[in-house]
XYZ file of C-alpha atoms in Angstrom:
489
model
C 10.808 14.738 22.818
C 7.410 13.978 24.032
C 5.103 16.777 25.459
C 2.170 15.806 27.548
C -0.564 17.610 26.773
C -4.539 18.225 27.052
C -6.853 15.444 25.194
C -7.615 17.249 21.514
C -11.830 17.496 20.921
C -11.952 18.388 17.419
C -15.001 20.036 16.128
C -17.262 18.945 13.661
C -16.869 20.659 10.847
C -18.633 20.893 7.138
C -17.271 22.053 3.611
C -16.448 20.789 0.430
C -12.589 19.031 2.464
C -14.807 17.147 5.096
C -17.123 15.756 2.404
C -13.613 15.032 0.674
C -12.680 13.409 3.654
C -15.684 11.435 4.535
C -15.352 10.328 0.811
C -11.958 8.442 1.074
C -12.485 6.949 4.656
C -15.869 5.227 3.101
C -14.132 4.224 0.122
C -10.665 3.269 2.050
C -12.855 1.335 4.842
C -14.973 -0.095 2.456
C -12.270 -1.361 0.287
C -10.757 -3.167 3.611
C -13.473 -4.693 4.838
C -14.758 -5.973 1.701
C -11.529 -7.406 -0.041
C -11.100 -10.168 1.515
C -14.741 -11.607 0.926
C -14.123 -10.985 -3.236
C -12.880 -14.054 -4.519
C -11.745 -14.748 -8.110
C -13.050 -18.577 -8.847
C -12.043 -20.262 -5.612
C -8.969 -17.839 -4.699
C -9.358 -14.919 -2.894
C -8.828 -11.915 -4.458
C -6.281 -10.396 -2.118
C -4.688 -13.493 0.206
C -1.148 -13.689 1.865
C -1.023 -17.668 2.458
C 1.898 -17.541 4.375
C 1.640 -21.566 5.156
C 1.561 -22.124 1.070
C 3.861 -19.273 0.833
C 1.762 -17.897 -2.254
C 0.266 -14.292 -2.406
C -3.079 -13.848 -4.328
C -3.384 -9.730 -5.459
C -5.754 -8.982 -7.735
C -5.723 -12.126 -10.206
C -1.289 -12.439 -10.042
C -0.256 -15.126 -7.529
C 3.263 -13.800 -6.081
C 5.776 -17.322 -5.007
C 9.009 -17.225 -3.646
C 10.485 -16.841 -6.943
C 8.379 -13.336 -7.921
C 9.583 -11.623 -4.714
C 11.045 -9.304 -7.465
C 8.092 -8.161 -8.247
C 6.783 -7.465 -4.665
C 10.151 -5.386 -4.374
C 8.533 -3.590 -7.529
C 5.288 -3.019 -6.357
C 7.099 -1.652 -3.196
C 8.870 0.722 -5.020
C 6.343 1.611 -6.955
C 4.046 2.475 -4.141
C 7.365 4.104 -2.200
C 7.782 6.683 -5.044
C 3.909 7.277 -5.973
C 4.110 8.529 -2.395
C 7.208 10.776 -2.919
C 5.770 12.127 -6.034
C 2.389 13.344 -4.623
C 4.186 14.381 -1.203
C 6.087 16.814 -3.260
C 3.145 18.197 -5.771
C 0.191 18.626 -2.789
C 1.481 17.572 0.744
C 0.508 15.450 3.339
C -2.316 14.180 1.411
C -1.370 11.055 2.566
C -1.886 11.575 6.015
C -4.903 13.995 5.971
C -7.012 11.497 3.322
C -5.361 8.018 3.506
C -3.302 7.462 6.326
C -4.956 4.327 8.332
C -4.600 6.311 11.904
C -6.627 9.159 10.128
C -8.985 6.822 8.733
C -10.067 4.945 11.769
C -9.799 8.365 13.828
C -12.352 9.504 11.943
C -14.384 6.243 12.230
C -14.066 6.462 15.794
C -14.999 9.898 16.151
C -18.355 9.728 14.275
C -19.407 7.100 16.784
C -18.387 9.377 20.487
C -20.054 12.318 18.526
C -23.095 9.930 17.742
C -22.937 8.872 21.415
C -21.682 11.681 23.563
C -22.712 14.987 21.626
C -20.402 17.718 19.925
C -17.333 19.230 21.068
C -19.116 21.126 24.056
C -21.020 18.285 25.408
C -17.753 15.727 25.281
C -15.699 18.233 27.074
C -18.817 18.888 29.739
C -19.121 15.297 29.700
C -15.094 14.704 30.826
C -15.122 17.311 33.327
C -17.987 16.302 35.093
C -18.291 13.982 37.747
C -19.378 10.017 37.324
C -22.731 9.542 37.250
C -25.367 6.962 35.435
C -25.553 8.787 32.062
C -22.247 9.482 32.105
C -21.472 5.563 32.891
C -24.020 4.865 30.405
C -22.443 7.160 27.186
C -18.328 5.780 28.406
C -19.725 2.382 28.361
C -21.806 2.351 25.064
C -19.166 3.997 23.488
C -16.087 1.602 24.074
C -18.653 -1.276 24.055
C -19.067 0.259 20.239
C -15.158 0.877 19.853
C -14.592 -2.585 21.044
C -16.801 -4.203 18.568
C -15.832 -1.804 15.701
C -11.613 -2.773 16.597
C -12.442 -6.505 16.811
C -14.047 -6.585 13.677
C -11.560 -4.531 12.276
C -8.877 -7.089 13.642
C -11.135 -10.122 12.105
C -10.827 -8.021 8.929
C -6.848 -7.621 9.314
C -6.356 -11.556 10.145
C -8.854 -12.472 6.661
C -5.988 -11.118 4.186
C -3.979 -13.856 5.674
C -6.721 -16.407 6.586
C -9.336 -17.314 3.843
C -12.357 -14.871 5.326
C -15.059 -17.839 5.098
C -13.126 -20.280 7.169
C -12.163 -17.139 9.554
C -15.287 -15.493 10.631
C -17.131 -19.219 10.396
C -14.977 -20.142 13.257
C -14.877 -16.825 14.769
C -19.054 -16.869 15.174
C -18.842 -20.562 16.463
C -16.084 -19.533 18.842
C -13.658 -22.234 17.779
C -11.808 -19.668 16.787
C -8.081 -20.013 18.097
C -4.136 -20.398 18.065
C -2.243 -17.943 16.366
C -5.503 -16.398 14.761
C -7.037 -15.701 17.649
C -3.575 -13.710 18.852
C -3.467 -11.980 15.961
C -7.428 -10.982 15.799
C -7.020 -9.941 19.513
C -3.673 -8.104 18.970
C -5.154 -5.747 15.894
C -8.190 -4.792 17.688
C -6.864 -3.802 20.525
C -4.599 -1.871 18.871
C -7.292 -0.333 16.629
C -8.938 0.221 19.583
C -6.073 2.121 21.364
C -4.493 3.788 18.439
C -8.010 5.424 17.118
C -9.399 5.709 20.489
C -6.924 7.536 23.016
C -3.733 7.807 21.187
C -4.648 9.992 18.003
C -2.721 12.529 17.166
C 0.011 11.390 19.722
C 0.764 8.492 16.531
C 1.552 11.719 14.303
C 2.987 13.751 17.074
C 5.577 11.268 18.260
C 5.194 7.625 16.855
C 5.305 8.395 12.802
C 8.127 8.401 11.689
C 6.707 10.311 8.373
C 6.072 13.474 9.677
C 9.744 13.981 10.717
C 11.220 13.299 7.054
C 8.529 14.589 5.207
C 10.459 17.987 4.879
C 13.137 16.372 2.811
C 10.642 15.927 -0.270
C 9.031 19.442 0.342
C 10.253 22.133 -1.619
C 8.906 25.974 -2.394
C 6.496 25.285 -4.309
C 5.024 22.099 -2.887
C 1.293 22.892 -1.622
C 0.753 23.477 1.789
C -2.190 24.494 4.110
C -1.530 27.898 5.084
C -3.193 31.208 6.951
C -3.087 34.338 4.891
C -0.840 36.853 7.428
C -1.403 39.820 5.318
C -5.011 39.491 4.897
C -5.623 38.524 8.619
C -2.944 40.273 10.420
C -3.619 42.083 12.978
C -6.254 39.977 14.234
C -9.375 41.018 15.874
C -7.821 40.549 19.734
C -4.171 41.897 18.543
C -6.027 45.063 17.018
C -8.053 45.333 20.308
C -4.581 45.529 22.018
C -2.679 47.673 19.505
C -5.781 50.057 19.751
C -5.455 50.328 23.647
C -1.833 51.040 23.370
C -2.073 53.433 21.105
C -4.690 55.448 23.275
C -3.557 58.139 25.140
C -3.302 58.795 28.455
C -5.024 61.393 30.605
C -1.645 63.255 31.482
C -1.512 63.353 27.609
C -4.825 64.427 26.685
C -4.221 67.543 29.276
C -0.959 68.449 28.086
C -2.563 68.910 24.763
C -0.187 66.068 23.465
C -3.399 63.691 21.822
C -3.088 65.460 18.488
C 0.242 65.572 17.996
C 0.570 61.675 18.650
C -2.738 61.006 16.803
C -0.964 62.486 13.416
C 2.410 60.915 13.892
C 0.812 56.859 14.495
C 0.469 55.911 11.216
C -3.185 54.135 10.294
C -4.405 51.115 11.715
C -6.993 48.561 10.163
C -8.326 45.276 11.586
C -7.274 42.124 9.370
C -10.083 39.590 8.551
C -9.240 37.108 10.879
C -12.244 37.613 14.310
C -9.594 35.731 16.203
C -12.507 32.856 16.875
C -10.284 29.925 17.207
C -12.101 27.848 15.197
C -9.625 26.558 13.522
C -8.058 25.425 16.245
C -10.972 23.618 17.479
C -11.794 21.834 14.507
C -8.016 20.611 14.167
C -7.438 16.870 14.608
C -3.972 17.246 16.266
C -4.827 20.525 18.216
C -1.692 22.830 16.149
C -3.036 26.757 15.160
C -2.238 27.118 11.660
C -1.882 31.030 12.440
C 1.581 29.819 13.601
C 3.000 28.928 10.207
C 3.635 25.663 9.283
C 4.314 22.844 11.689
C 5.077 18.987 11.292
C 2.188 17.876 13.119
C 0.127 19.608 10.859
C -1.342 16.423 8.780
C -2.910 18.777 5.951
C -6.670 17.612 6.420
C -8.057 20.803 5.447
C -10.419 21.178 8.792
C -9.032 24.253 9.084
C -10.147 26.001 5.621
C -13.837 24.596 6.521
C -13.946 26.401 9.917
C -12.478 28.957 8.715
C -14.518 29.683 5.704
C -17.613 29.219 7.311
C -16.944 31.507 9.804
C -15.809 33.750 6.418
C -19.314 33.175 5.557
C -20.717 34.256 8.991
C -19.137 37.554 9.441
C -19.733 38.384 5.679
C -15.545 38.247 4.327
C -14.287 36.309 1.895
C -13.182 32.793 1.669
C -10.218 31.415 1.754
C -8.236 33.085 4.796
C -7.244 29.800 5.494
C -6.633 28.143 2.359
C -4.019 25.856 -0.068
C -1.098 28.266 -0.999
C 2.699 27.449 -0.967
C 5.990 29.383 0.555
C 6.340 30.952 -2.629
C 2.997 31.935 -3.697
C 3.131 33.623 -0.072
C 6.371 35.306 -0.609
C 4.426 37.264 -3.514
C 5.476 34.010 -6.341
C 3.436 32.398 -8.472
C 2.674 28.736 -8.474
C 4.873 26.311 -9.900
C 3.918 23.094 -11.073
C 6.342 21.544 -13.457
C 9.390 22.552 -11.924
C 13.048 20.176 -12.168
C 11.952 18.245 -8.810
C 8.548 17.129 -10.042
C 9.726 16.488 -13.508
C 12.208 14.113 -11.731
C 10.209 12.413 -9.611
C 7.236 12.216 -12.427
C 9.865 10.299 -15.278
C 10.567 7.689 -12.424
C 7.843 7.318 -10.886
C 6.358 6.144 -14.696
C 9.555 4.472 -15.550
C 8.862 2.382 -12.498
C 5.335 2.025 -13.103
C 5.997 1.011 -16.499
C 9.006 -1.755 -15.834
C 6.127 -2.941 -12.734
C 3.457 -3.440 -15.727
C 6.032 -5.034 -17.825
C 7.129 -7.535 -15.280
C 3.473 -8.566 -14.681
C 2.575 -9.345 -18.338
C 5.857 -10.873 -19.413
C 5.776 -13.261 -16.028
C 5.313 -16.506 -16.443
C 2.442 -18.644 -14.856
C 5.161 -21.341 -14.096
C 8.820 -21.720 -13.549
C 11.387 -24.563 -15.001
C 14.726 -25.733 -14.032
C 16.250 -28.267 -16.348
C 19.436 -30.381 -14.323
C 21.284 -33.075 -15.946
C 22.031 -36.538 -13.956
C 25.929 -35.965 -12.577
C 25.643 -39.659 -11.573
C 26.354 -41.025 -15.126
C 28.047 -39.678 -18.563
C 25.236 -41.208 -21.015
C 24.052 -45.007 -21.505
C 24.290 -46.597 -24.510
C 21.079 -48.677 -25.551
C 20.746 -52.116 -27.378
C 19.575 -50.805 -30.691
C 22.708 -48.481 -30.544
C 20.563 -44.931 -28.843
C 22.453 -42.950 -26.519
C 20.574 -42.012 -23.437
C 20.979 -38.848 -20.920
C 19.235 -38.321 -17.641
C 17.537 -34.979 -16.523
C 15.686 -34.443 -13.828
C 12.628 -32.180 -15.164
C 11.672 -29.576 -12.249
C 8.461 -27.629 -12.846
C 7.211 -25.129 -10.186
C 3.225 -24.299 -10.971
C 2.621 -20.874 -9.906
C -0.984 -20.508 -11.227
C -4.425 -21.157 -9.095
C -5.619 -24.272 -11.513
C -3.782 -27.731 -11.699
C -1.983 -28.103 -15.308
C -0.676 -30.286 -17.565
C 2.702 -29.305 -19.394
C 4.012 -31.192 -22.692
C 7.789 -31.131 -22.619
C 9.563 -31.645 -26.165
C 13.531 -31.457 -26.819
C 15.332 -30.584 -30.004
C 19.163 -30.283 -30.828
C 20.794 -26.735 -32.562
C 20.291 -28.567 -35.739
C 16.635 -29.201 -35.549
C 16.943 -32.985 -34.545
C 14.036 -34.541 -32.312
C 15.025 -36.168 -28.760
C 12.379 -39.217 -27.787
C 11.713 -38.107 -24.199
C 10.064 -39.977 -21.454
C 7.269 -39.135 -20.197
C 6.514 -36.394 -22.151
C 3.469 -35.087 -20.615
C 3.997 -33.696 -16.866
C 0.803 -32.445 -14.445
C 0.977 -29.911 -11.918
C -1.327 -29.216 -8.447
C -1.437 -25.463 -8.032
C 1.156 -24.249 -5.975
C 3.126 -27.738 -6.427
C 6.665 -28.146 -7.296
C 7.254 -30.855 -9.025
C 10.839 -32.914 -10.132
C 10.594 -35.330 -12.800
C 13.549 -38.063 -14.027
C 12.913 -37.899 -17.685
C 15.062 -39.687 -19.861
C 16.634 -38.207 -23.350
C 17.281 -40.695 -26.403
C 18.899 -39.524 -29.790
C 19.950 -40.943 -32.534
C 22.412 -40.136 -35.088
C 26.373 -38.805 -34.660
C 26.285 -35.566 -32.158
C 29.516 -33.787 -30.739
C 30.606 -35.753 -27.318
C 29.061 -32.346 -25.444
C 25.552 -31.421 -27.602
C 23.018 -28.512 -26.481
C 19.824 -29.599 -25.963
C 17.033 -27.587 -25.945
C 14.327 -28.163 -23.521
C 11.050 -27.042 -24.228
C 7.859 -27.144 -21.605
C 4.529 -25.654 -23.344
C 1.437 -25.427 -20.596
C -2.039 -26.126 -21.259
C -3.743 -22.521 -20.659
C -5.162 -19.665 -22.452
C -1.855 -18.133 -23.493
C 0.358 -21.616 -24.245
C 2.365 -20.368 -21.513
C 5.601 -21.770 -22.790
C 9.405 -21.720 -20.639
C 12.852 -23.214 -22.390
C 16.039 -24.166 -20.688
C 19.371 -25.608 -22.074
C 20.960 -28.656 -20.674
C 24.196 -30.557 -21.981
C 23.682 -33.907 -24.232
C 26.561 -36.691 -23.840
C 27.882 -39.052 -26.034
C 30.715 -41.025 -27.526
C 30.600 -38.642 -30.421
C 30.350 -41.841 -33.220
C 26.935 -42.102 -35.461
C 23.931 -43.834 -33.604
C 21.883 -44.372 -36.959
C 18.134 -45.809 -36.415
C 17.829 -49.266 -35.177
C 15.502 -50.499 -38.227
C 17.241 -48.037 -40.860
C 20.366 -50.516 -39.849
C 18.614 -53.533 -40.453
C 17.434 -52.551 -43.800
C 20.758 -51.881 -44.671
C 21.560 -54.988 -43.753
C 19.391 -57.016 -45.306
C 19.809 -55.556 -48.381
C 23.718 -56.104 -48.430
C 22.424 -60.154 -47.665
C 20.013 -60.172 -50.771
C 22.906 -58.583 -52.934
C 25.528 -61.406 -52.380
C 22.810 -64.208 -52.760
């Protein structure tokens, strides 16, 4: 159920998980911005042309037909997530996850334009004033600008980029394009910008079934109870309790209770709430482990900068797991992981295989129901196919089609040469002669050989008619003929 609570001004913090951190959002961002201007030849590298009904990823155009192997790639993705979920975590959502990843964006410009932690919060309690009008205004001028682009972005995996931002910066940009351009950046600009952690909180649905692939052993960000425990304002507390009072101290009673309280020494932990300050979604980690937690790691930097401060050791804060805190060891290859790993490769593997077996193009070979066969002039039998070729590769090609009988026997086929637009489907009447005596209901075996690097090459079976008597070759039957003539002359 949803909670209202205070806006969350995380702290800027630095360690060796921040630089982590800023590492994947400049690679993730930098990967989305910069895909859709990569182009392979004339075809984008990644493109969903949903008009053409073609995808373009990485090199492999995906038609209609392939939709198995987007269902692959799916599952693929579906259990590479599974299988790290269940070795480290969330690292999903604390290194990858797009709301992270534009969070943080967003967050480096209002600390750029309105200060640190301290100065935003003095900023929102204040009253409205020019600077204050000034820093607001810069900084959703600067969101604005950052979610448009970011929507432009979205819109070019769908929309060649070139044709996309051309219009965009002549402003002839419109119809559904300009919805969808308008739509993504203002929700980037909402999402990143006031929402935040209420996405993980309440609108992910990944945070709530995320416990089902966690197990004992599955790394978690945790806070070191024994080590820390009692904290410094607890062992302020305890230590008050345990004084005595005056009444006590004159009835000579301070001794007695002084040897019976057994020993009492201050954990590690100062109790400086840093950790909660530099915490995206505004959880304390001192709690125990939460679902909102996304497993960033801003924690252990606070923390272990502080650690540095006051002279302790690292890692109060730190990557552990329920069983390494229950006194355990850590587990690595364990049944669950083993299980996940072998399908998570099997998959991987049957993806790859798919890929390289798959054919640039795809045939369908469908005999003329209108007629049985024709019998020619010079004594041929002819079938009708119709010759359907669907050309699933970026370049136009030409495809030679050839047809043989189980026996070896050639077919005369017309045309025999068949060309291709990419992206066209093609259907093609060709006509099937044979000579010779074949059974009234013949295989024939239709062979279509393309003209790239690999002599892409497809085969289908179709049924040959005839009247099941020998057609023998029209000038083998005239020699035969004229021989018999000479003979009785």
């Amino acid at each position: 159920m949803y909670q209202s609570s205070g806006k969350v001004y995380p702290r800027d913090v630095r360690g060796l998980y921040a630089r982590l951190r800023v590492a994947a959002v400049l690679v993730l961002l930098g990967l989305f911005y910069g895909l859709p201007w990569i182009r392979i030849g004339e075809t984008p590298l990644v493109l969903f042309d949903l008009p053409a009904r073609r995808f373009h990823v990485f090199g492999l155009t995906i038609v209609p037909q392939d939709f198995y192997l987007l269902s692959a790639l799916l599952l693929a993705a579906a259990l590479t997530l599974f299988f790290f979920t269940t070795l480290a975590g969330r690292l999903w959502c604390g290194y990858a996850c797009p709301q992270t990843v534009w969070t943080e964006a967003f967050l480096w410009i209002e600390r750029a334009i309105e200060g640190d932690r301290h100065a935003r919060m003095k900023l929102d309690r204040g009253p409205w004033h020019a600077q204050k009008i000034l820093r607001k205004g810069t900084k959703h001028l600067l969101w604005a600008l950052f979610g448009l682009y970011t929507g432009l972005s979205f819109v070019a995996y769908f929309v060649p980029a070139r044709e996309l931002f051309a219009d965009a910066a002549h402003f002839t940009l419109g119809g559904w394009s300009l919805f969808w351009v308008l739509f993504y950046g203002f929700a980037t600009w909402g999402n990143a910008g006031f929402l935040r952690e209420q996405v993980c909180k309440y609108m992910c649905p990944y945070a709530r079934f995320q416990s089902a692939m966690f197990d004992r052993d599955t790394l978690i960000i945790a806070y070191d109870e024994k080590r820390g425990e009692p904290r410094k304002g607890i062992f302020k507390k305890l230590m008050q309790q345990r004084a005595p009072t005056a009444a006590a101290i004159l009835a000579g009673e301070r001794a007695e209770n002084e040897a019976e309280l057994a020993p009492l020494k201050q954990g590690d932990c100062i109790d400086c709430s840093m950790c909660v300050q530099a915490c995206p979604v505004g959880i304390d980690i001192r709690n125990g482990l939460q679902y909102e937690c996304i497993a960033c790691a801003a924690c252990i930097d606070a923390c272990n900068e502080v650690m540095d401060q006051v002279g302790k050791p690292r890692s109060l804060i730190r990557y552990s797991s329920a069983r390494h805190d229950a006194g355990g060891g850590f587990h690595i290859f364990r049944g669950r992981m083993i299980g996940y790993g072998l399908v998570w490769m099997a998959v991987l593997a049957a993806t790859a295989w798919l890929i390289i077996v798959r054919s640039p193009f795809d045939l369908d070979v469908v005999r003329d129901r209108k007629q049985l066969y024709r019998e020619l002039a010079d004594g041929r039998i002819e079938n009708v196919y119709s010759v359907k070729i669907s050309n699933k590769d970026t370049r136009t090609r030409q495809y030679s089609v050839l047809a043989r009988f189980d026996d070896g026997s050639a077919v005369e086929l017309e045309p025999e040469n068949l060309t291709a637009a990419p992206g066209e489907h093609i259907s093609t009447t060709v006509t099937a002669r044979a000579h010779g005596a074949h059974p009234t209901v013949a295989k024939l075996h239709f062979v279509v050989t393309a003209d790239d690097a690999k002599q892409s090459r497809r085969e289908r079976v179709a049924t040959f008619l005839s009247d099941g008597r020998d057609h023998g070759d029209e000038d083998e039957d005239a020699e035969e003929h004229e021989g018999g003539a000479s003979r009785r002359h």
